[in-house]
PDB file of C-alpha atoms and ligand atoms in Angstrom:
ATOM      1  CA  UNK A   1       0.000   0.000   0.000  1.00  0.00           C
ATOM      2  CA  UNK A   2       1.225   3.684  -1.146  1.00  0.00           C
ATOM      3  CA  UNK A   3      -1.005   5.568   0.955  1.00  0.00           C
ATOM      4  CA  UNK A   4      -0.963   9.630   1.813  1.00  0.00           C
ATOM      5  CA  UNK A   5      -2.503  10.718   5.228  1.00  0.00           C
ATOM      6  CA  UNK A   6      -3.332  14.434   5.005  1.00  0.00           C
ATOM      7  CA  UNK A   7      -4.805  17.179   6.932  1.00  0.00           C
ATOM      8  CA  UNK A   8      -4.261  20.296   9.217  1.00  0.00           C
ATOM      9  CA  UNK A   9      -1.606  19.779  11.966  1.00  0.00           C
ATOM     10  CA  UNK A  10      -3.412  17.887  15.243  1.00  0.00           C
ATOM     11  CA  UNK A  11      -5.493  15.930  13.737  1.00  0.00           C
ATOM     12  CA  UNK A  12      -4.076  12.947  14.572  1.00  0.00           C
ATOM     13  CA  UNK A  13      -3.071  11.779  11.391  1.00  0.00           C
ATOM     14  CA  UNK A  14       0.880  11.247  12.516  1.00  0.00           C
ATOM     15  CA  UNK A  15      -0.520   8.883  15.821  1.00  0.00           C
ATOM     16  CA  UNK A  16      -2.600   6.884  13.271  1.00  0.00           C
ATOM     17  CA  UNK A  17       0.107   6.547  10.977  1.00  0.00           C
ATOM     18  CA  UNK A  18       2.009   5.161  13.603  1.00  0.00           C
ATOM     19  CA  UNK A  19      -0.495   2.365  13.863  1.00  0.00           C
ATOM     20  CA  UNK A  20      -1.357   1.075  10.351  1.00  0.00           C
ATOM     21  CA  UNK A  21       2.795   1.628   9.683  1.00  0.00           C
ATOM     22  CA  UNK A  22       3.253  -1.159  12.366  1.00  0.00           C
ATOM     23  CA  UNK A  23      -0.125  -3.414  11.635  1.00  0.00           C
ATOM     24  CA  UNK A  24       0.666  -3.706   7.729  1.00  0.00           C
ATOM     25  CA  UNK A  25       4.917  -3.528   8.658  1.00  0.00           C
ATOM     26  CA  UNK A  26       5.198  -0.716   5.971  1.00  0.00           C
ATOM     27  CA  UNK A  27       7.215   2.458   7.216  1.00  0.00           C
ATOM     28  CA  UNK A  28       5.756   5.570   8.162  1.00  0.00           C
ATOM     29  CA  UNK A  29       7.527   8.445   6.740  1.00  0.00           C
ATOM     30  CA  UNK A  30       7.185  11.818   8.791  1.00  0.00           C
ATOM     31  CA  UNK A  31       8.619  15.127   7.193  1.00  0.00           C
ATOM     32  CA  UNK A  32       8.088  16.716  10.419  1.00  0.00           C
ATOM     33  CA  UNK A  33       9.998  13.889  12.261  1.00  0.00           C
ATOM     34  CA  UNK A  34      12.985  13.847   9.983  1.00  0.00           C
ATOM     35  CA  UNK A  35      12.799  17.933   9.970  1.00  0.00           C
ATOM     36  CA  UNK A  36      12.941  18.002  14.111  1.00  0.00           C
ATOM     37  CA  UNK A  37      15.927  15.523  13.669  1.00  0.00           C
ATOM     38  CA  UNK A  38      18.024  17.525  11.527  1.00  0.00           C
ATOM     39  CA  UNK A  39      17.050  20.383  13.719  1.00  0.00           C
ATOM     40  CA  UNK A  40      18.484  18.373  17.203  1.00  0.00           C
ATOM     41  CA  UNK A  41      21.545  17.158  15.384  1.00  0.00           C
ATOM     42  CA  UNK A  42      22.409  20.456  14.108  1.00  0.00           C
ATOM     43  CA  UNK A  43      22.990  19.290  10.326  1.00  0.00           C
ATOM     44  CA  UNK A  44      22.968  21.553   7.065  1.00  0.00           C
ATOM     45  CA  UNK A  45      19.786  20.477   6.471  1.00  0.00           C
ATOM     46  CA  UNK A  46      18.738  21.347  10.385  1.00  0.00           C
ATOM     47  CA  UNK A  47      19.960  24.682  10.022  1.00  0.00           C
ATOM     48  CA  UNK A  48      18.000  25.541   7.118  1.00  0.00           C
ATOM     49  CA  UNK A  49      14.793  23.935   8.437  1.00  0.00           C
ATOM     50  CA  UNK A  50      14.871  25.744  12.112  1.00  0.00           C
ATOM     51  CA  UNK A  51      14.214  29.499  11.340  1.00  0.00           C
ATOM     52  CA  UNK A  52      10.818  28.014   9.221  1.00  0.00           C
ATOM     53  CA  UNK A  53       9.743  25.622  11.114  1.00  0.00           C
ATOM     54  CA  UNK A  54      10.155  27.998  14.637  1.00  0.00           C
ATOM     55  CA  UNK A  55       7.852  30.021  12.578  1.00  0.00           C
ATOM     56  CA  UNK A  56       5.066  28.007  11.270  1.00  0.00           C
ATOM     57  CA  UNK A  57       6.196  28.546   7.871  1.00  0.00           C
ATOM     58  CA  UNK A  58       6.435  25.631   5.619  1.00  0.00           C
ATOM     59  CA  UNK A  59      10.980  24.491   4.967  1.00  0.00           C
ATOM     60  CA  UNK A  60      11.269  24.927   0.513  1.00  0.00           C
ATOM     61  CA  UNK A  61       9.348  22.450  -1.311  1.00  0.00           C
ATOM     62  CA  UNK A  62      12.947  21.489  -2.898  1.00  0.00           C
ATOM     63  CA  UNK A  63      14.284  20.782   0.614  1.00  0.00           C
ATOM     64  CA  UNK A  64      11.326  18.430   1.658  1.00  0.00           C
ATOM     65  CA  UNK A  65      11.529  16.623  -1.483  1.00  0.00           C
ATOM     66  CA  UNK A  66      14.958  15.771  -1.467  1.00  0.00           C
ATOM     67  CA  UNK A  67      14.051  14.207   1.985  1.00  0.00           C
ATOM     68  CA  UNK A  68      11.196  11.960   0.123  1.00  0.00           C
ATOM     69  CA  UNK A  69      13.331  11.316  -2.874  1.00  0.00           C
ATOM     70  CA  UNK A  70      15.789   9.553  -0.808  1.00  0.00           C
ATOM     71  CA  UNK A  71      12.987   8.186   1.765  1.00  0.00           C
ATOM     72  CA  UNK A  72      12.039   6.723  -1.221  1.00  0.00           C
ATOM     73  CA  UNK A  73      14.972   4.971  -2.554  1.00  0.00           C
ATOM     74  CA  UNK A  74      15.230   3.073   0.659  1.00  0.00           C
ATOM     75  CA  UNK A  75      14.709  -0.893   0.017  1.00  0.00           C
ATOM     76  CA  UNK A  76      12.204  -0.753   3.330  1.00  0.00           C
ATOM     77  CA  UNK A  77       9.854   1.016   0.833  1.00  0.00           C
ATOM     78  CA  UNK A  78       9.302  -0.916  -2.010  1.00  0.00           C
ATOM     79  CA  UNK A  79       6.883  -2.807  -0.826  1.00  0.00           C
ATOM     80  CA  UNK A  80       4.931   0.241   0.801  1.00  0.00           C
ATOM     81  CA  UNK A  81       4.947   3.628   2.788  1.00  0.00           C
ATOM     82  CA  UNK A  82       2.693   5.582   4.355  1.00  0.00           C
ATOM     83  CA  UNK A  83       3.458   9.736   4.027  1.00  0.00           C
ATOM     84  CA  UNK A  84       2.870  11.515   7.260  1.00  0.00           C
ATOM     85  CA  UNK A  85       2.647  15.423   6.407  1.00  0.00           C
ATOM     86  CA  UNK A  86       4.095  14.953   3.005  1.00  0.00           C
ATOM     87  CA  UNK A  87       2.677  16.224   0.672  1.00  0.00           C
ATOM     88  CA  UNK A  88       1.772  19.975   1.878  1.00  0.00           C
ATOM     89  CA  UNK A  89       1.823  21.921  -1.574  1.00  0.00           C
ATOM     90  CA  UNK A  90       0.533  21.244  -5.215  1.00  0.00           C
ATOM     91  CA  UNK A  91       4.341  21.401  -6.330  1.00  0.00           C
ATOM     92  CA  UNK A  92       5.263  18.638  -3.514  1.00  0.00           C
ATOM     93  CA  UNK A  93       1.960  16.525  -4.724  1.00  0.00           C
ATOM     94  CA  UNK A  94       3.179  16.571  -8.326  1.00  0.00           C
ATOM     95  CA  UNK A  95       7.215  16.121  -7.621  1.00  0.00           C
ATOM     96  CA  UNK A  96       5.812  13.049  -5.208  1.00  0.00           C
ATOM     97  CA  UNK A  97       3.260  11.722  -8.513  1.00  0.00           C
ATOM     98  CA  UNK A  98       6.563  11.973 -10.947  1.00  0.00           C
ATOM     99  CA  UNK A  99       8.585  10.446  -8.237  1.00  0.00           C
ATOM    100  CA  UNK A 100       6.437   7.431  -8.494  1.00  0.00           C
ATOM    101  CA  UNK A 101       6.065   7.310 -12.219  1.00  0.00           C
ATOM    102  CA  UNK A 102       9.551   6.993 -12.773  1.00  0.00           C
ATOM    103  CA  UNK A 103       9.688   3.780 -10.817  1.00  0.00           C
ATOM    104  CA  UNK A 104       5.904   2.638 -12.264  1.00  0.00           C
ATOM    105  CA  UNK A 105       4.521   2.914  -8.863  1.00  0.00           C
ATOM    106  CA  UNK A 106       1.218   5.585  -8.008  1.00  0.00           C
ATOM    107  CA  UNK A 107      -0.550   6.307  -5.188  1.00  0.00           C
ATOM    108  CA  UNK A 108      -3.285   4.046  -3.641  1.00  0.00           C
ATOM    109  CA  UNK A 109      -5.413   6.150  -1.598  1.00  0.00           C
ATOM    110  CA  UNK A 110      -5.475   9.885   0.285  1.00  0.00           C
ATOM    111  CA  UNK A 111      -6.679   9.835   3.595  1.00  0.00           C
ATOM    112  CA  UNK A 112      -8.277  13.497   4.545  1.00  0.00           C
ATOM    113  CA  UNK A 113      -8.773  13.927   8.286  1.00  0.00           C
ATOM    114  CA  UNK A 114     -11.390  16.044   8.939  1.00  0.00           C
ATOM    115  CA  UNK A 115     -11.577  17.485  12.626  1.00  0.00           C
ATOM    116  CA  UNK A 116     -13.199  20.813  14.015  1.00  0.00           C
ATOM    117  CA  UNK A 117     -11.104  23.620  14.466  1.00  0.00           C
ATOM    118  CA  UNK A 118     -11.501  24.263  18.159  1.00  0.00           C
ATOM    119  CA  UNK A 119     -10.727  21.014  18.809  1.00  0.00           C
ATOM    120  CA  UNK A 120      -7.445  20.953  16.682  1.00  0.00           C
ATOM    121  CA  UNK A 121      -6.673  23.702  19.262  1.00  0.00           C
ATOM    122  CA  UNK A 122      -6.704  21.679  22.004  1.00  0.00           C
ATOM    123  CA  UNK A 123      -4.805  18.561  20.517  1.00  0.00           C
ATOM    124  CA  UNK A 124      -2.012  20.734  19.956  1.00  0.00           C
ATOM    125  CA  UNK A 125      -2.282  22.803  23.282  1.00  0.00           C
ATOM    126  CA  UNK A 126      -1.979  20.111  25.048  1.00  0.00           C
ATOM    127  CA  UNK A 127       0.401  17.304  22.652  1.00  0.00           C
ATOM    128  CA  UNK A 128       3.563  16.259  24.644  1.00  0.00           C
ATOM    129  CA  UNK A 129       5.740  14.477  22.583  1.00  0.00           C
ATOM    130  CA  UNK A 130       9.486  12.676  23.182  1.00  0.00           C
ATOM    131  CA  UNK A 131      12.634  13.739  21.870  1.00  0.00           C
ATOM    132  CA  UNK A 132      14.235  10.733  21.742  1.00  0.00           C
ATOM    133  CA  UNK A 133      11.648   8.236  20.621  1.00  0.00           C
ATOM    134  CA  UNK A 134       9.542  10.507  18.873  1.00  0.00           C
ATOM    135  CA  UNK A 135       5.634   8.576  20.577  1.00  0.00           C
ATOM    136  CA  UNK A 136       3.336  11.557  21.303  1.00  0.00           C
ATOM    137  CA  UNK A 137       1.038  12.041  24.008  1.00  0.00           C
ATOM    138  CA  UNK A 138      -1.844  14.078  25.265  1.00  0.00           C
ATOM    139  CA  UNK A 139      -1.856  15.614  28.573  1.00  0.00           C
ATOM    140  CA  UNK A 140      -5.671  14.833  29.283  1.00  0.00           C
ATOM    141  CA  UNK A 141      -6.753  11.955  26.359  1.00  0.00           C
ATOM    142  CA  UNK A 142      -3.800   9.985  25.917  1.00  0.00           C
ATOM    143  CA  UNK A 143      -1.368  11.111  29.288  1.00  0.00           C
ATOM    144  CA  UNK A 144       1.792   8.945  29.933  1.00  0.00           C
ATOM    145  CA  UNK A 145       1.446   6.380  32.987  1.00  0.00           C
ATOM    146  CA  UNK A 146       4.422   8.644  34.747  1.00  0.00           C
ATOM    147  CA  UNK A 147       3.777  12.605  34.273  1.00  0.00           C
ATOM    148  CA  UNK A 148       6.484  13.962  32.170  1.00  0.00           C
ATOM    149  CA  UNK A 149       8.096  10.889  31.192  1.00  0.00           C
ATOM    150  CA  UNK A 150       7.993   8.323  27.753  1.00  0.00           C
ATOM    151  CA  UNK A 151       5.926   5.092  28.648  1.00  0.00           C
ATOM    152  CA  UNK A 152       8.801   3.329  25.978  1.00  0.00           C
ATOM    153  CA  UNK A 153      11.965   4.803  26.443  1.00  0.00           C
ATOM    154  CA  UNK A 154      11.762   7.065  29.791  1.00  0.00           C
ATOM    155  CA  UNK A 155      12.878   9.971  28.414  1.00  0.00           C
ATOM    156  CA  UNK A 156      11.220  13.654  29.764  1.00  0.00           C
ATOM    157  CA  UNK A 157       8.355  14.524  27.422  1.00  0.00           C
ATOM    158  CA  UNK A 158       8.558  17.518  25.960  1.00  0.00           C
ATOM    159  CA  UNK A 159       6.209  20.710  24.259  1.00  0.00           C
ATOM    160  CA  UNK A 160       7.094  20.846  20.782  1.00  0.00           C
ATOM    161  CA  UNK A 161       8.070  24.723  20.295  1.00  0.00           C
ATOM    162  CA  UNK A 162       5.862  24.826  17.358  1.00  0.00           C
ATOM    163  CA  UNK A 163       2.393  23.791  19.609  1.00  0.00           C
ATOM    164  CA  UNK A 164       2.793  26.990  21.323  1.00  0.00           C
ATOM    165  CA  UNK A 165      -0.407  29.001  20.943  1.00  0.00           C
ATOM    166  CA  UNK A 166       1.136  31.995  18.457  1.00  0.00           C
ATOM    167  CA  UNK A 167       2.588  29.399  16.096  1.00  0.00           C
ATOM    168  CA  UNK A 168      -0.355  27.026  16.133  1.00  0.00           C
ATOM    169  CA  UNK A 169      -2.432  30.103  14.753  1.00  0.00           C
ATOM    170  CA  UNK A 170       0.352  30.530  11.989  1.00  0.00           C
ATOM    171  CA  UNK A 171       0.358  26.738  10.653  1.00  0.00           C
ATOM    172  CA  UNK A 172      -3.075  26.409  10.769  1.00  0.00           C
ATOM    173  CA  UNK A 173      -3.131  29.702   8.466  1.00  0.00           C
ATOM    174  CA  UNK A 174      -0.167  28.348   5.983  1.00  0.00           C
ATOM    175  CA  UNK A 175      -2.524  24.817   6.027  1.00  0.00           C
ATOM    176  CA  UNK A 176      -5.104  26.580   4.501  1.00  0.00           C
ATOM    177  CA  UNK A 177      -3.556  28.692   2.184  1.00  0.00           C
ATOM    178  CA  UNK A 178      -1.099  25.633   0.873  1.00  0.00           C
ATOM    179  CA  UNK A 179      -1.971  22.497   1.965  1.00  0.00           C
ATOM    180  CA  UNK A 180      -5.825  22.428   1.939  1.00  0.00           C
ATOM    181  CA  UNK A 181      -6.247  22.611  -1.943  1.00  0.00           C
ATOM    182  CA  UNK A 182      -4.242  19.412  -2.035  1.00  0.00           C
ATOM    183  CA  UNK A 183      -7.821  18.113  -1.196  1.00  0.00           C
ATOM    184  CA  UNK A 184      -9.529  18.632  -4.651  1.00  0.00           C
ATOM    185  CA  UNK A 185      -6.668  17.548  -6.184  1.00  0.00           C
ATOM    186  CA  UNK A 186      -6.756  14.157  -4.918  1.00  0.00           C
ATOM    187  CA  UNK A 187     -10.380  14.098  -5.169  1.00  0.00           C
ATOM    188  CA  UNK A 188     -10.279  15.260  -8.685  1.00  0.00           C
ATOM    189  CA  UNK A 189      -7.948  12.242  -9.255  1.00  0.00           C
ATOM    190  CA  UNK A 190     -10.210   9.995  -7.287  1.00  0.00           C
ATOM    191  CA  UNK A 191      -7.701   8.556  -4.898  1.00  0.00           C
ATOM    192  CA  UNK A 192      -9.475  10.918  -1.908  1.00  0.00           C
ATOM    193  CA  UNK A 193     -11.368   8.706   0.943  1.00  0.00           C
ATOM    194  CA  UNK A 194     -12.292  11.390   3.662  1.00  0.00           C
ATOM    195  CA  UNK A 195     -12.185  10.645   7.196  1.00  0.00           C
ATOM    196  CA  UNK A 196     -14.061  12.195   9.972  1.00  0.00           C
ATOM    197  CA  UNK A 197     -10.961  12.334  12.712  1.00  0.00           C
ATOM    198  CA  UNK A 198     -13.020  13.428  15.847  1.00  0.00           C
ATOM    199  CA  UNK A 199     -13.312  11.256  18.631  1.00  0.00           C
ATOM    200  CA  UNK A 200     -11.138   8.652  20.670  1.00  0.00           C
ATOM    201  CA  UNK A 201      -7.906   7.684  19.010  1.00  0.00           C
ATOM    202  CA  UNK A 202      -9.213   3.760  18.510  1.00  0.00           C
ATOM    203  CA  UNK A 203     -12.345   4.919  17.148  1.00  0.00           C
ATOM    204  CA  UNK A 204     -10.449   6.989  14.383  1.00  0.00           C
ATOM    205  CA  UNK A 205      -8.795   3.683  13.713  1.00  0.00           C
ATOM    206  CA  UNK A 206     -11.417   1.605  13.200  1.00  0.00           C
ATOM    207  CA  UNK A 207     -12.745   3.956  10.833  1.00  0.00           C
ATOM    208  CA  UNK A 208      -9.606   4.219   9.109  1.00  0.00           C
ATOM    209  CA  UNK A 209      -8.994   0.130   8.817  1.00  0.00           C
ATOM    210  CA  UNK A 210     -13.109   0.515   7.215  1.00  0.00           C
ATOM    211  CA  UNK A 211     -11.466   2.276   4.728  1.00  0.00           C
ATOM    212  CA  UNK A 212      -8.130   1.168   4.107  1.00  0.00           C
ATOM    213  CA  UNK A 213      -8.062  -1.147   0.214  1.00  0.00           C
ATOM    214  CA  UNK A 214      -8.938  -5.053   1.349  1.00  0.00           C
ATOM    215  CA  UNK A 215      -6.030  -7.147   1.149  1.00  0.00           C
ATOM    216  CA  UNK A 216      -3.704  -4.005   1.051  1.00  0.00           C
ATOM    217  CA  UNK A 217      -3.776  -3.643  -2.424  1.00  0.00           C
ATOM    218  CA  UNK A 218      -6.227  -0.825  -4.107  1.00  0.00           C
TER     219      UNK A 218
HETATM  220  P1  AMP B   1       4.643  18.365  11.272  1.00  0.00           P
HETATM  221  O1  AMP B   1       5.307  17.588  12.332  1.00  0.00           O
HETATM  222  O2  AMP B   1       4.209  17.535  10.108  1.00  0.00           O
HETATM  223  O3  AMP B   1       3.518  19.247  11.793  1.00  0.00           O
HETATM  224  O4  AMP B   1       5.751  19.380  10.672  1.00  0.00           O
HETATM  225  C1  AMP B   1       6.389  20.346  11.486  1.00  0.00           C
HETATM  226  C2  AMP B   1       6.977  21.444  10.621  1.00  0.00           C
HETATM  227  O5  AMP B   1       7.953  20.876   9.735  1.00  0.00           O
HETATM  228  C3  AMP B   1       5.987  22.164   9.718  1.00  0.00           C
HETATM  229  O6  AMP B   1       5.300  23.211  10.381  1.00  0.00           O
HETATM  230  C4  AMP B   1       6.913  22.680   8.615  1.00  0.00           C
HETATM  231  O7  AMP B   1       7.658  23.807   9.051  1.00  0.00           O
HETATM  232  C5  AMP B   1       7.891  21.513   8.458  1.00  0.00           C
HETATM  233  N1  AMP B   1       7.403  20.528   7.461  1.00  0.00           N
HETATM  234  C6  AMP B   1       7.048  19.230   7.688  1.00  0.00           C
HETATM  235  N2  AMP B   1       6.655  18.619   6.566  1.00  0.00           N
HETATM  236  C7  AMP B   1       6.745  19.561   5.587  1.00  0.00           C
HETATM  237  C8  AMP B   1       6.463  19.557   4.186  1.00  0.00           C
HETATM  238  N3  AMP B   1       5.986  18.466   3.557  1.00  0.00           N
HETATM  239  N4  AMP B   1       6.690  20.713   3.500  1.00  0.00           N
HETATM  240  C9  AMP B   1       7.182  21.814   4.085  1.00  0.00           C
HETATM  241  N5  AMP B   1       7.466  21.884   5.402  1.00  0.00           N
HETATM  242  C10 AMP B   1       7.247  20.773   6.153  1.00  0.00           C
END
């Protein structure tokens, strides 16, 4: 399965990512994830990324899809891959399609999560995620068994700088503006299944696995 999950930041499309990435073994490939690395480790890349992504702002289309080009390559996924916040622009959508033509592979499905506004607020308000083995958590729905700390490595959770309250405003803006309209175009291509991502994370999944192409083929 080649499958894209898209929507505005927080609404849980990274945490169900997670779980159909392990269920079907396929790897889950997160922009933001391999963005935030960079970042920590200080690399070229990192240091190019930061000032952007302190801001909201979406890193250069050409820098993100270097990242996927290479993601890509990666024996681990020709068999499969699920995109995690990739693609965010039209230009990113069609580098990704060409991407795929050249190896005579497409896309099997678009998953749009669709969650209220005010509630995308409070995800992100109150997301905790850790630095070192990247699980998230929420400090009321989905809290760690020890405040503060990673249930799988131990590690101190941490605010991502970008879930502050100023920022969040500022990404949901640029989502609009840039990302939403990748919605037609993957309905006008009829890969689009839309996905109503309120409610308690197993719920979501369950409606997601309703949806997902039997026998993970489309
Ligand atoms: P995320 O974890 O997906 O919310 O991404 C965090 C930040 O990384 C975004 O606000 C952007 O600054 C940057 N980023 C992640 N994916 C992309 C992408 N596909 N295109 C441009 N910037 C991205």
């Amino acid at each position: 399965m080649r499958l894209v999950f898209l929507g505005a930041p927080g609404v849980g499309k990274g945490t169900q990512a997670e779980r159909v990435a392990a269920q079907f073994h396929h790897p889950k490939i997160s922009t933001g994830d391999i963005l935030r690395e960079a970042v920590r480790n200080k690399t070229a890349l990192g240091l190019e990324a930061k000032a952007c992504m302190d801001q909201g702002q979406l890193v250069p289309d050409a820098v993100v899809i270097g990242i996927i080009r290479e993601k890509l390559a990666e024996p681990a996924c020709a068999r499969g891959f699920l995109l995690d916040g990739f693609p965010r622009t039209v230009a990113q959508a069609e580098a990704l399609t060409g991407l795929l033509e050249s190896t005579g592979q497409r896309l099997d499905r678009v998953f749009n999560f669709a969650v209220p506004r005010a509630e995308v607020v409070r995800r992100l308000s109150g997301r905790r995620s850790c630095p070192k083995c990247q699980a998230v958590y929420h400090v009321d729905s989905a809290p760690p068994q020890r405040t503060g700390l990673c249930d799988r490595c131990g590690a101190d959770l941490m605010q991502r700088s970008d879930d502050l309250k100023e920022t969040v405003e500022a990404r949901l803006a640029v989502y609009e503006e840039q990302t939403a309209p990748l919605i037609a175009y993957y309905r006008q291509r009829g890969i689009l299944s839309e996905l109503d991502g309120s409610g308690p994370i197993e719920e979501v999944h369950r409606r997601l696995l309703g949806l997902l192409p039997k026998h993970g083929v489309a």
